[in-house]
Amino acid sequence: MTDTTYQQLEGRFTRLHRYAHLGAMAGWDQLTMMPTGGNEARAEAMAELSVLMHETLTAPETRRLLAAVEPSSLNEAQQANLREIRREVEDATIMPPSLVEAQSLAGARCEKAWRTCRPNNDWEGFLPTFREVVRLSREEARIRAEAAGCSRYEALLQKFEPGLTLEALDDIFNDLRQWLPGLLSEAVERQRGQDPVLPQGPFGEADQRRLGERVMRWLGFDFEHGRLDVSLHPFCGGVPDDVRLTTRYRSDECLTALMGIIHETGHARYEQNLPEAWRRQPAGRARSMAVHESQSLSFEMQLGRSAAFVRQLRPWLIEALGDQPAFDADNLVRLSQQVRPGLIRVDADEVSYPAHILLRYDIERALIEGEIEVEDIPTRWDEAMQHLLGLDTRGNYRDGCLQDIHWTDGSFGYFPTYSLGAMLAAQLMAAARQAEPQLDARIAEGDPSLLLEWLRTHIWQQGSLLETPELITRATGEALNPEYYRRHLRARYLEG
Amino acid sequence: MTDTTYQQLEGRFTRLHRYAHLGAMAGWDQLTMMPTGGNEARAEAMAELSVLMHETLTAPETRRLLAAVEPSSLNEAQQANLREIRREVEDATIMPPSLVEAQSLAGARCEKAWRTCRPNNDWEGFLPTFREVVRLSREEARIRAEAAGCSRYEALLQKFEPGLTLEALDDIFNDLRQWLPGLLSEAVERQRGQDPVLPQGPFGEADQRRLGERVMRWLGFDFEHGRLDVSLHPFCGGVPDDVRLTTRYRSDECLTALMGIIHETGHARYEQNLPEAWRRQPAGRARSMAVHESQSLSFEMQLGRSAAFVRQLRPWLIEALGDQPAFDADNLVRLSQQVRPGLIRVDADEVSYPAHILLRYDIERALIEGEIEVEDIPTRWDEAMQHLLGLDTRGNYRDGCLQDIHWTDGSFGYFPTYSLGAMLAAQLMAAARQAEPQLDARIAEGDPSLLLEWLRTHIWQQGSLLETPELITRATGEALNPEYYRRHLRARYLEG
């Protein structure tokens, strides 16, 4: 009985979903609440859960059911779910457990070395552990590429963006390379001599939190199904029924935490509005890293840093934190849209950010394909920084190739998703505007619901029922196209 | 190879320990942090974990290992661990899953009915769901009694106090019946006309929390391995490496929350100081409910309400909350030691508390043994309240037999552990005083370390390596003896 087989398969994934719930909560607690002495026991418990989930995913019974299920007896959504189930099982099965374990150990060692080497600007000290991480990632890429019949870097990229080919990515990034440097220098030139007045602290944590919660409510965050807390590095975790997002407050500054909250609220609303009927199955999960990032950036960049929104913010800022010259409306817009190329990716503005990504993409792709070795990274980094942002990083590993944590645990293929998300956000905003001509006027009146409802219908409620390219095409009428991003940046930074 | 068999068995229980970690944290979060909308998904995840743990405990492989292990090849501690493992497996195996499920459903229904019926004083409305709970508990008792070859109530009692016979319990409780009513009325008489001045709020939550944390530190709570938070009903949860305790603050009163914190800190220090080498195994767990309660009551009753401690508290109270007439040292002692028989168990003072337990013990034992039916409870309750505390509860179900949550989910056999804990606390205190003649003088000087170190050595570090009677005898030189409790109450309330 095919139906029964499929139902049994769903049953196993419902169980996995519930195990994942426990892991998500333990992970959130670890970063927000757990006292330091609890770390070892927690790490053991979470590793045990990973083993359990891997065992359940790769169990002979799971594979038997997967082989026995008759796709033609399933409806469209069930077929989509089956596709996602199959992807997950294959992904868990393809990697030899010995390699997974070696990667986990090497990653932990390399991250530990990174925590000491970065502050000490010690690239040489970082190399031995990093070399091992790269060796193992190349091995992973080889295995995945052989199974998928694609290039090695593409195989890693597809861990984060299932279905994205390197050819499609190159089309997009090559387009970006054409116009980004010119647009960036134009934007910098245009803002010359217009430095904004900076907010003057101290800003109390409780005041900032109340302000953040007010903005979250305005953005539709459901506090019956989520919380806002504090962690060292902001993130959005938890489960769709109970989304836990975090921020970090500074007493000398108030916009960073607020924009961080708006960003994470984009991730959160996506999670809170995934399709109810599919919540316990792979088809009900968020689509991919780039799509997730497109939601946080729709909130932070498309909406949160728009002049229309920033003007809304002014009275709330004043009510929460008192008035001061920096809270003048035009100044707030300048603060939110300041373009200033710098060395650090996570501090980068909207226009220079993609340059940081192009640089990392070129290096990590060449590294995984074996075209360069780890020793070649600093030179490649320095050249690209000079070329893309006009900055000199020679000898400055701390603020150069040692700045990110991503490569330390072998997350090669991840960086591109940040810029794909930014581009998709611009494209979605353009599509939403076309569908809802009153969208901008309504936002200016203090009502973001046209935008939010459009995102809910076209992205959030879709979960993983469609593959990413189909999701984008159905929502916007065409494939991912960087032209919308270029237009958005030009409109905001050169014509606004 | 016996050694290998035993190691494999330990491996399975290490895994169970790590699963339990995830459950403990999810349970803590549910009561302290979780937004209400997260409840359904959380309940599903925790139920799935229970299924997993039950499956692991009762798996054929577990029972095969248990049958194959050769006890003679094990050292003493390993043998103790094997005993605890066997008990846990048998306990999980003995109950038919259909009965466990029926109990879970009936308990949930009855608790739900209770939440409405209690405020409405609606005993008749409560009866239908409660009758089903009792029917299922009798069935459980019958199955357990047959397997253990003991009486039905004793079989339920031993779920919470392994090894405690009904004969031993009756010896203890019959002794208590002899002297408690007389001692209680003497104490009430002695305090007549000496009502303490009550503290006047409002008391801020942050101030009360700082005071509580200061007292927790003084009692040796390790904040590297634990936290203090807020929940509707105070509890001590988490895991030994990360103990989560909670309290509830009132703005009009400050001693209830503080004494609650001291109580939970007793539970917490027991957990934090369980034997490190056995932490992941059943032999490393806390011994039983009565022993756990003896630790919280050693902290709250023996130490926390002693005149010596209360005098320590005075300057800390004043520093945290400002001075007021109620904080006069003698008045604080009167406040902490006030005897006033009342209807509600959880509000009862140290002297009248055991009367509430005797009453419940008599009723629940007769109910499980089939000597009375649920319809007989109110009459039995009214008679016992009149007899033991001289109070009239006729028609007042809300503050009578509907006041506790315990019976709603079938926790028959649990109530006696509260008073056994109180008696054991008195006996331990007496033994510690004998071993450390300077103990009281040192407490009066502000140093509780002699008491705490004695408890650490004789109770906390023992985990479940000994059975309860052996633990008590080794620590105090004799079996549990209510005489120490009588002497303690006499000394504090009639001679102090």
Short mmCIF file of C-alpha atoms in Angstrom, two decimals, chain A residues 15 18-19 21-22 25-26 28-29 32-38 40-42 44-46 48-49 52 55 223-227 241-242 244 280, chain B residues 15 18-19 21-22 25-26 28-29 32-38 40-42 44-46 48-49 52 55 223-227 241-242 244 280:
data_model
loop_
_atom_site.label_atom_id
_atom_site.label_comp_id
_atom_site.label_asym_id
_atom_site.label_seq_id
_atom_site.Cartn_x
_atom_site.Cartn_y
_atom_site.Cartn_z
CA ARG A 15 9.62 12.33 14.78
CA ARG A 18 10.29 16.87 17.20
CA TYR A 19 13.86 15.84 17.91
CA HIS A 21 12.69 21.03 18.28
CA LEU A 22 14.61 19.85 21.34
CA MET A 25 15.74 24.95 22.13
CA ALA A 26 18.91 23.55 23.70
CA TRP A 28 19.04 28.76 21.88
CA ASP A 29 19.49 28.25 25.61
CA THR A 32 21.29 33.08 25.71
CA MET A 33 20.77 31.54 29.15
CA MET A 34 23.24 28.77 29.93
CA PRO A 35 25.88 29.42 32.59
CA THR A 36 29.41 28.71 31.32
CA GLY A 37 29.85 25.59 33.44
CA GLY A 38 26.96 23.91 31.66
CA GLU A 40 30.33 20.35 28.42
CA ALA A 41 27.17 18.50 29.41
CA ARG A 42 25.20 20.50 26.85
CA GLU A 44 27.45 16.04 24.91
CA ALA A 45 23.65 16.11 24.88
CA MET A 46 23.50 17.95 21.56
CA GLU A 48 23.99 12.64 21.15
CA LEU A 49 20.94 14.19 19.51
CA LEU A 52 20.20 9.99 16.97
CA GLU A 55 20.73 7.27 12.71
CA PHE A 223 4.90 37.46 20.68
CA GLU A 224 2.54 34.57 21.44
CA HIS A 225 4.92 32.49 19.35
CA GLY A 226 8.32 33.99 20.06
CA ARG A 227 10.62 36.11 22.24
CA ASP A 241 5.73 27.85 16.74
CA ASP A 242 8.19 29.54 19.09
CA ARG A 244 13.60 32.99 19.49
CA ARG A 280 6.31 18.93 10.79
CA ARG B 15 22.81 8.03 26.08
CA ARG B 18 21.90 12.91 27.53
CA TYR B 19 18.36 12.53 26.24
CA HIS B 21 19.28 16.54 29.62
CA LEU B 22 17.37 17.76 26.59
CA MET B 25 16.02 21.89 29.60
CA ALA B 26 12.89 21.86 27.44
CA TRP B 28 12.56 24.28 32.39
CA ASP B 29 12.07 26.51 29.34
CA THR B 32 10.08 29.94 32.64
CA MET B 33 10.61 31.30 29.13
CA MET B 34 8.24 29.76 26.59
CA PRO B 35 5.53 31.99 25.10
CA THR B 36 2.07 30.43 25.45
CA GLY B 37 1.72 29.71 21.73
CA GLY B 38 4.70 27.36 21.88
CA GLU B 40 1.52 22.43 21.62
CA ALA B 41 4.75 21.94 19.68
CA ARG B 42 6.67 21.63 22.95
CA GLU B 44 4.65 17.01 21.16
CA ALA B 45 8.44 17.20 21.28
CA MET B 46 8.58 16.18 24.94
CA GLU B 48 8.31 12.10 21.51
CA LEU B 49 11.33 12.18 23.81
CA LEU B 52 12.28 7.44 22.68
CA GLU B 55 11.95 2.49 23.78
CA PHE B 223 26.34 30.22 39.59
CA GLU B 224 28.81 28.81 37.05
CA HIS B 225 26.54 25.77 37.04
CA GLY B 226 23.09 27.19 37.54
CA ARG B 227 20.66 30.12 37.42
CA ASP B 241 26.00 20.61 35.63
CA ASP B 242 23.42 23.33 35.10
CA ARG B 244 17.85 25.84 37.12
CA ARG B 280 25.90 10.06 33.57
#
